[in-house]
mmCIF file of C-alpha atoms in Angstrom:
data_model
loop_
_atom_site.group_PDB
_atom_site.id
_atom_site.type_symbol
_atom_site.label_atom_id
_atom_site.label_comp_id
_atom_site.label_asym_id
_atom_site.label_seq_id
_atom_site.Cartn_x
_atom_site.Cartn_y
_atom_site.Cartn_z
ATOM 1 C CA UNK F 1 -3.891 -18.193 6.286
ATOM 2 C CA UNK F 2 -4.279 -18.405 10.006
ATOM 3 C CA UNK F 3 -3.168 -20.698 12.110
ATOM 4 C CA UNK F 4 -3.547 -21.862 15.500
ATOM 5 C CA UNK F 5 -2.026 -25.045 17.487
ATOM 6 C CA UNK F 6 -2.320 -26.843 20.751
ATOM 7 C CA UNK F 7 -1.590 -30.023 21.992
ATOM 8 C CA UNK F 8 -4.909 -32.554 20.694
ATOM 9 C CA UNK F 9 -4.680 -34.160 24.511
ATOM 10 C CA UNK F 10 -3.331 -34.137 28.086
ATOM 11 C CA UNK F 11 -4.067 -36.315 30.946
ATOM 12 C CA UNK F 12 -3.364 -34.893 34.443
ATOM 13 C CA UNK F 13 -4.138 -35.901 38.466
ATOM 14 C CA UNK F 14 -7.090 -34.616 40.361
ATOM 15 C CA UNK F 15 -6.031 -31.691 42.485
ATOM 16 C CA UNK F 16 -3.046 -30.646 40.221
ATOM 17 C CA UNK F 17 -1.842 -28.301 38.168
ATOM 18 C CA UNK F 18 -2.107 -28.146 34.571
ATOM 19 C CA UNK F 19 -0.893 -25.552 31.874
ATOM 20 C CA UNK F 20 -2.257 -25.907 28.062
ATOM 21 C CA UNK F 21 -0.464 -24.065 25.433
ATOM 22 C CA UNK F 22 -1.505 -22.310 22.525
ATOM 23 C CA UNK F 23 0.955 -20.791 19.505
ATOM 24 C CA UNK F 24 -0.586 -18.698 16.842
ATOM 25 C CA UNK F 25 0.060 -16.921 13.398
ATOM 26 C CA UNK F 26 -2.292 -14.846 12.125
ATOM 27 C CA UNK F 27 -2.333 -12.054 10.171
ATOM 28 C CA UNK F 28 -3.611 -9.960 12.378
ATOM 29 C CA UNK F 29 -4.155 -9.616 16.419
ATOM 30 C CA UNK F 30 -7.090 -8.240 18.438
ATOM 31 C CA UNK F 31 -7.331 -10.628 21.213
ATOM 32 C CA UNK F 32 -7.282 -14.588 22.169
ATOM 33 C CA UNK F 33 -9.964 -16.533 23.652
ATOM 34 C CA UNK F 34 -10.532 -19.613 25.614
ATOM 35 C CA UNK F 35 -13.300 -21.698 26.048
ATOM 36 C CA UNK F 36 -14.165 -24.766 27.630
ATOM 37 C CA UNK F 37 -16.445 -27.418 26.098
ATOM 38 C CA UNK F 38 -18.031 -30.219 27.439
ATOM 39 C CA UNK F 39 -18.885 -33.331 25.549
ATOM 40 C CA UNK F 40 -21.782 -32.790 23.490
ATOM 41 C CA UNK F 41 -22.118 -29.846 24.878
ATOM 42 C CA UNK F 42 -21.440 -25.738 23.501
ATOM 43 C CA UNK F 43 -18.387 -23.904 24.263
ATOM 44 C CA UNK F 44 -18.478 -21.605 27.672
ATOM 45 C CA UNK F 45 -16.598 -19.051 27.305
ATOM 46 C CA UNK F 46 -13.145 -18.713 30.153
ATOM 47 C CA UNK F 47 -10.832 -15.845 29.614
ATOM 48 C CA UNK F 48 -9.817 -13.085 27.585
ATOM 49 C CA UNK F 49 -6.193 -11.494 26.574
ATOM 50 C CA UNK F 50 -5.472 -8.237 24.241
ATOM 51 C CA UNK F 51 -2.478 -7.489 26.370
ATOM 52 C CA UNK F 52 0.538 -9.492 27.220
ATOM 53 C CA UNK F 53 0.600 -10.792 30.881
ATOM 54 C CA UNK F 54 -1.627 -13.358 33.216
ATOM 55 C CA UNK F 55 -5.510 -12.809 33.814
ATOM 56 C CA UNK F 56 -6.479 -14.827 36.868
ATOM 57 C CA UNK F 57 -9.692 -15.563 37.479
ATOM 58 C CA UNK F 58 -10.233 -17.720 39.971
ATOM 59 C CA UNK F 59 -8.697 -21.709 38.918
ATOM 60 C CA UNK F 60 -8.146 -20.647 35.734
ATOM 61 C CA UNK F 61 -5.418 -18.227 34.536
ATOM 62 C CA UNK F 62 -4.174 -17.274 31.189
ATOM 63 C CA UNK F 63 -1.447 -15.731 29.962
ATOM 64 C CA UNK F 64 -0.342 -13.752 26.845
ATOM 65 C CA UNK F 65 2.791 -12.991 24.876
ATOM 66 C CA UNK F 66 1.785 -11.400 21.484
ATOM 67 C CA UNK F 67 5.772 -11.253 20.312
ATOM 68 C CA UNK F 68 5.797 -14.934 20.491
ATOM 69 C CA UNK F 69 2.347 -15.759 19.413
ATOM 70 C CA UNK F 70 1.691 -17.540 22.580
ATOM 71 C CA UNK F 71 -0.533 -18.039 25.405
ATOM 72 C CA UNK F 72 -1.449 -20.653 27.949
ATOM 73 C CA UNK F 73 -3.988 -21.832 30.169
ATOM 74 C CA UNK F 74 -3.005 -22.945 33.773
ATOM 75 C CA UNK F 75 -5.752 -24.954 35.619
ATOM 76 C CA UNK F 76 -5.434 -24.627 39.125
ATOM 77 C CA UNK F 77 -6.724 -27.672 42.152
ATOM 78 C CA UNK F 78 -8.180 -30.063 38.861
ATOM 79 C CA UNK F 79 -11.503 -31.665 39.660
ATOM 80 C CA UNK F 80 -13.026 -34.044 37.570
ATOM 81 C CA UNK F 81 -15.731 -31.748 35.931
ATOM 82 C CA UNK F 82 -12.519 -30.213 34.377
ATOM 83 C CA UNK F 83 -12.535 -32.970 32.039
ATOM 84 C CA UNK F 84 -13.223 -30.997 28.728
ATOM 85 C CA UNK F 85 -11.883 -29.620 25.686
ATOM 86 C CA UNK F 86 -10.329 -26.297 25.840
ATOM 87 C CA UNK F 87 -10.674 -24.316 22.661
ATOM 88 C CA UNK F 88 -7.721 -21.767 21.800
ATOM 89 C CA UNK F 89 -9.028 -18.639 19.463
ATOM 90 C CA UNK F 90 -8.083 -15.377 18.051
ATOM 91 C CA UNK F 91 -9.692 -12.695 16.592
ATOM 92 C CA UNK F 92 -7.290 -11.814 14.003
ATOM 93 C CA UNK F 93 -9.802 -8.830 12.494
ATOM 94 C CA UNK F 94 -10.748 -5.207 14.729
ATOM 95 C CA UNK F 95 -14.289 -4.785 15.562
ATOM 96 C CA UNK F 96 -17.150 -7.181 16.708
ATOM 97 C CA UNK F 97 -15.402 -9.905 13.863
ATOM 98 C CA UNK F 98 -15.468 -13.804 13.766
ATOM 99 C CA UNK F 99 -12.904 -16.313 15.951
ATOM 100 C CA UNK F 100 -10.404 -18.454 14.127
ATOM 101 C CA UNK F 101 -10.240 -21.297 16.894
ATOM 102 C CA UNK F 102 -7.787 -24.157 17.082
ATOM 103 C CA UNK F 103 -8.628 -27.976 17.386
ATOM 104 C CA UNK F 104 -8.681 -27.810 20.760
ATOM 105 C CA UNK F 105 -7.093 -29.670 23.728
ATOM 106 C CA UNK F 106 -8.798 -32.484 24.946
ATOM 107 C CA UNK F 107 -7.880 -32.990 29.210
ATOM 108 C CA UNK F 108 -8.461 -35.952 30.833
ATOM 109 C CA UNK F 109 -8.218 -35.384 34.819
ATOM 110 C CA UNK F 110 -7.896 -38.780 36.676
ATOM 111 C CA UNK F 111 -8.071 -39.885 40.307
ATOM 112 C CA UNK V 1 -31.589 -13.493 31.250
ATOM 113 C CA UNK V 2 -31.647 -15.869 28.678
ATOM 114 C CA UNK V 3 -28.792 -17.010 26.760
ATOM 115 C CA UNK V 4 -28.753 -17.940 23.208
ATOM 116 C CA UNK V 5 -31.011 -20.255 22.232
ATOM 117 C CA UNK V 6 -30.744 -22.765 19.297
ATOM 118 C CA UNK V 7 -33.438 -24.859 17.648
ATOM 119 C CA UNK V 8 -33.726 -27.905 16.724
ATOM 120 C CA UNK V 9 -31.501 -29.571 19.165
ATOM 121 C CA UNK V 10 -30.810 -32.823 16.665
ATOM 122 C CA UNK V 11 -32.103 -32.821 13.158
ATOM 123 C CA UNK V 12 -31.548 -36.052 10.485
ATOM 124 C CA UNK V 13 -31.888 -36.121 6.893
ATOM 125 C CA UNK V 14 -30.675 -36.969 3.566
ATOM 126 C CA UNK V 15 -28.479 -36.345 1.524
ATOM 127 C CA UNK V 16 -30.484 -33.771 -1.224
ATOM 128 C CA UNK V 17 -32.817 -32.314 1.280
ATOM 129 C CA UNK V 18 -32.474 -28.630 3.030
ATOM 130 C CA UNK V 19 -32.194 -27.437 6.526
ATOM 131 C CA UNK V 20 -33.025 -24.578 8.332
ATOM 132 C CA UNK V 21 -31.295 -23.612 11.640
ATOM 133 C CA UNK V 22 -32.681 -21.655 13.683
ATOM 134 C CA UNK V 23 -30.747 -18.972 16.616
ATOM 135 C CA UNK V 24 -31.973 -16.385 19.189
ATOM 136 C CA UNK V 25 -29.308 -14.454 20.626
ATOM 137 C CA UNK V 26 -28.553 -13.348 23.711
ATOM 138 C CA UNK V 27 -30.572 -10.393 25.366
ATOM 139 C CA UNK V 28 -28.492 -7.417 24.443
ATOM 140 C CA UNK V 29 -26.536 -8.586 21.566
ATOM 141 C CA UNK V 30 -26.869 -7.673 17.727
ATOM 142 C CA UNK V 31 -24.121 -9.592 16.309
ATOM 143 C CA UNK V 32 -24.852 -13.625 15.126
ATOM 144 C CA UNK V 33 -22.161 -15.812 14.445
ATOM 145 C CA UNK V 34 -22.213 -18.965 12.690
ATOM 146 C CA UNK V 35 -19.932 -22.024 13.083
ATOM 147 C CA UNK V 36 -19.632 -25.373 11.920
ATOM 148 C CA UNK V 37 -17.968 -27.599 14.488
ATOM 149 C CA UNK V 38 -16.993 -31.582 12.968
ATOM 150 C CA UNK V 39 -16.298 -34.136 15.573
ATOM 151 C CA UNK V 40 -12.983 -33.833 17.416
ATOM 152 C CA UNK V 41 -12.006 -30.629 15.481
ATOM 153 C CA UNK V 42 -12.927 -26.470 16.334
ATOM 154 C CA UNK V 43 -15.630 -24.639 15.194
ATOM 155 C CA UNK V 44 -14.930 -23.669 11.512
ATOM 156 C CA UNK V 45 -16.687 -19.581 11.085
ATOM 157 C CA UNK V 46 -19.056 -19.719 8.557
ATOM 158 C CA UNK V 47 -20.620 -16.326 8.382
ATOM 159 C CA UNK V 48 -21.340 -13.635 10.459
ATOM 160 C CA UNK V 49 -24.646 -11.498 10.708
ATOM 161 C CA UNK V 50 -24.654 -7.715 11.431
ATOM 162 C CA UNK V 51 -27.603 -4.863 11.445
ATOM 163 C CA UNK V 52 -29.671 -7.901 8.970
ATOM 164 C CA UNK V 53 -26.734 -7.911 6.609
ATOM 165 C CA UNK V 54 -24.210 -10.485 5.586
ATOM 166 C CA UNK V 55 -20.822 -8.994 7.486
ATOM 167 C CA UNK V 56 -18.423 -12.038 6.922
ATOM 168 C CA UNK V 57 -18.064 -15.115 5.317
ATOM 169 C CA UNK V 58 -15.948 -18.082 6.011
ATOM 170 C CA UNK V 59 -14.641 -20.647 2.973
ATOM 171 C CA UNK V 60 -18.410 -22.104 3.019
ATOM 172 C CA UNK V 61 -20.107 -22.657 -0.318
ATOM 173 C CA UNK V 62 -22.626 -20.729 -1.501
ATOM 174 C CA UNK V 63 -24.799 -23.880 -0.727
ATOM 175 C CA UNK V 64 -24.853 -22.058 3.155
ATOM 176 C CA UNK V 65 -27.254 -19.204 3.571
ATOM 177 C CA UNK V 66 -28.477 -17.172 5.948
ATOM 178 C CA UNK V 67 -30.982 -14.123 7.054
ATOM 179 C CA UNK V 68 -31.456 -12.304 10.131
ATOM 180 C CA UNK V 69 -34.077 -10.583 11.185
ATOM 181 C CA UNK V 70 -34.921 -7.165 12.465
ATOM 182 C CA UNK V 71 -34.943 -8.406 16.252
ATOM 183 C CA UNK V 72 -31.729 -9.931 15.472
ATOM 184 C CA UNK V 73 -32.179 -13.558 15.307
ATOM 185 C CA UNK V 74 -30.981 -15.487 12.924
ATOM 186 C CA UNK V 75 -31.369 -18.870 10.301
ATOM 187 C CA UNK V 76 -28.583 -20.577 8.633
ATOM 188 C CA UNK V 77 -30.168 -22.660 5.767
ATOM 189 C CA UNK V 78 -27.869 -25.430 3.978
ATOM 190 C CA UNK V 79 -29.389 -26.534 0.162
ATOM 191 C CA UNK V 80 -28.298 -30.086 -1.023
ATOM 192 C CA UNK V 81 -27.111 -31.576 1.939
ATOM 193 C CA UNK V 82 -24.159 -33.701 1.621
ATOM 194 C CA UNK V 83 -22.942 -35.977 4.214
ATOM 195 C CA UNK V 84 -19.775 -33.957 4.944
ATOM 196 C CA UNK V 85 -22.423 -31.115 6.383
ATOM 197 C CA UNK V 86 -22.695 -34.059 9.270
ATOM 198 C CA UNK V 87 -21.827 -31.757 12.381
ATOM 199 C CA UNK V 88 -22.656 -29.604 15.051
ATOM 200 C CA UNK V 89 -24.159 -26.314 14.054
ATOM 201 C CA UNK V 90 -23.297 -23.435 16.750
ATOM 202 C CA UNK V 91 -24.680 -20.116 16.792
ATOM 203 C CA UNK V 92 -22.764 -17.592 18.940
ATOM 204 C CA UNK V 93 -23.965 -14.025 19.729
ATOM 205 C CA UNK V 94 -22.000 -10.743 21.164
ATOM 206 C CA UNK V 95 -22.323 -6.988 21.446
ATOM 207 C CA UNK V 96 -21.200 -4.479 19.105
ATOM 208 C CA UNK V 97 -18.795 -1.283 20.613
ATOM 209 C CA UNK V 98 -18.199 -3.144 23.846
ATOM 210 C CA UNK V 99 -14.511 -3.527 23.547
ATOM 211 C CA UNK V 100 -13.661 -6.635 23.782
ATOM 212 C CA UNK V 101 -17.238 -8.318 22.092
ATOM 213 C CA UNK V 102 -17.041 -11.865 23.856
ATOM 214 C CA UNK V 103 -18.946 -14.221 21.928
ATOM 215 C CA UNK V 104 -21.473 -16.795 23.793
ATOM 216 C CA UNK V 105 -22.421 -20.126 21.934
ATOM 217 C CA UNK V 106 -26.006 -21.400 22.091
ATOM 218 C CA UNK V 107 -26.548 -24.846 22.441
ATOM 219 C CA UNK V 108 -26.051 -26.541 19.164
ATOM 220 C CA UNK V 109 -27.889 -27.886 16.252
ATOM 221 C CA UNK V 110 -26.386 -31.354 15.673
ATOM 222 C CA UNK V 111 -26.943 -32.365 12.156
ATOM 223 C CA UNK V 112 -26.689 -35.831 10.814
ATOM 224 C CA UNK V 113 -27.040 -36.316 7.003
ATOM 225 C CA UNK V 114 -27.731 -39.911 6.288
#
């Protein structure tokens, strides 16, 4: 089967740092996903890693170790509409094939 | 540019009945995932629609259906609703032979089976 873990919550201060972590085991690998969700809302889609190593993209970063089955998220200056879940996923199939996500990360950022 | 669009937004019924969700992707894209998502947990992939074929399937029972058409939207139809099928209904489209074939979620059908 495939799995896929990450913390279910984190709390952190407004203009802070903040680094969610996702570890994986699937049978196969051909890239991980994040996405952020809103309450109520659909997922957005944040980053993208096939390769090991950090993808910046403006507050948000990820990063990618395949070896270990491991990436993170790192939130950069936190405002308050960062309040979301963050959805970990991996497409464990080649081609244009479906996401196995995790439960997702829900962050709390407080004054 | 449009994104993908979802209808209905919110849909109740009972248990027994039959739904039928309706998905337009997004401009471009000729791939139409399904997923159901259940309160506080991730999207769960039900099945995934390709050139108007069935391309995947998730561990879904054969009480989930689905069709898409030749402009590449798409209907996910659940027979003999139970109240387990209670959730949030997400429809995510992406590009074939781009590389990396993001998918982008529509809006959501949330379904409450009373």
């Amino acid at each position: 089967g495939q799995n896929i873990d990450q913390p279910t919550e984190m709390t952190a201060t407004e203009g802070a740092i903040v680094q969610i972590n996702c570890t994986y085991q699937t049978s196969g690998f051909n890239g991980l996903f994040w996405y952020q969700q809103h309450a109520g809302e659909a997922p957005t889609f944040l980053s993208y890693n096939v390769l090991d190593g950090l993808e910046e993209k403006g507050r948000f970063s990820s990063f990618l170790s395949r070896s270990k089955g491991y990436s993170y998220l790192l939130l950069k200056e936190l405002q308050m509409k960062d309040s979301a879940s963050y959805l970990c996923a991996v497409r464990h199939l080649s081609g244009n094939t479906p996401l196995v996500f995790g439960k997702g990360t829900r962050l709390s950022v407080i004054a | 540019d449009a994104g993908v669009t979802q209808s209905p937004t919110h849909l109740i019924k009972t248990r027994g009945q039959q739904v039928t969700l309706r998905c337009s992707p997004k401009s471009g894209h000729d791939t139409v995932s399904w997923y159901q998502q259940a309160l506080g947990q991730g999207p769960q992939f039900i099945f995934q629609y390709y050139e108007e074929e069935e391309r995947q399937r998730g561990n879904f029972p054969d009480r989930f259906s689905g069709h898409q058409f030749p402009n590449y939207s798409s209907e996910l139809n659940v027979n003999a609703l139970l109240l387990g099928d209670s959730a949030l209904y997400l429809c995510a489209s992406s590009a074939s032979g781009t590389g990396r074939e993001t998918q982008y979620f529509g809006p959501g059908t949330r379904l409450l089976v009373l």
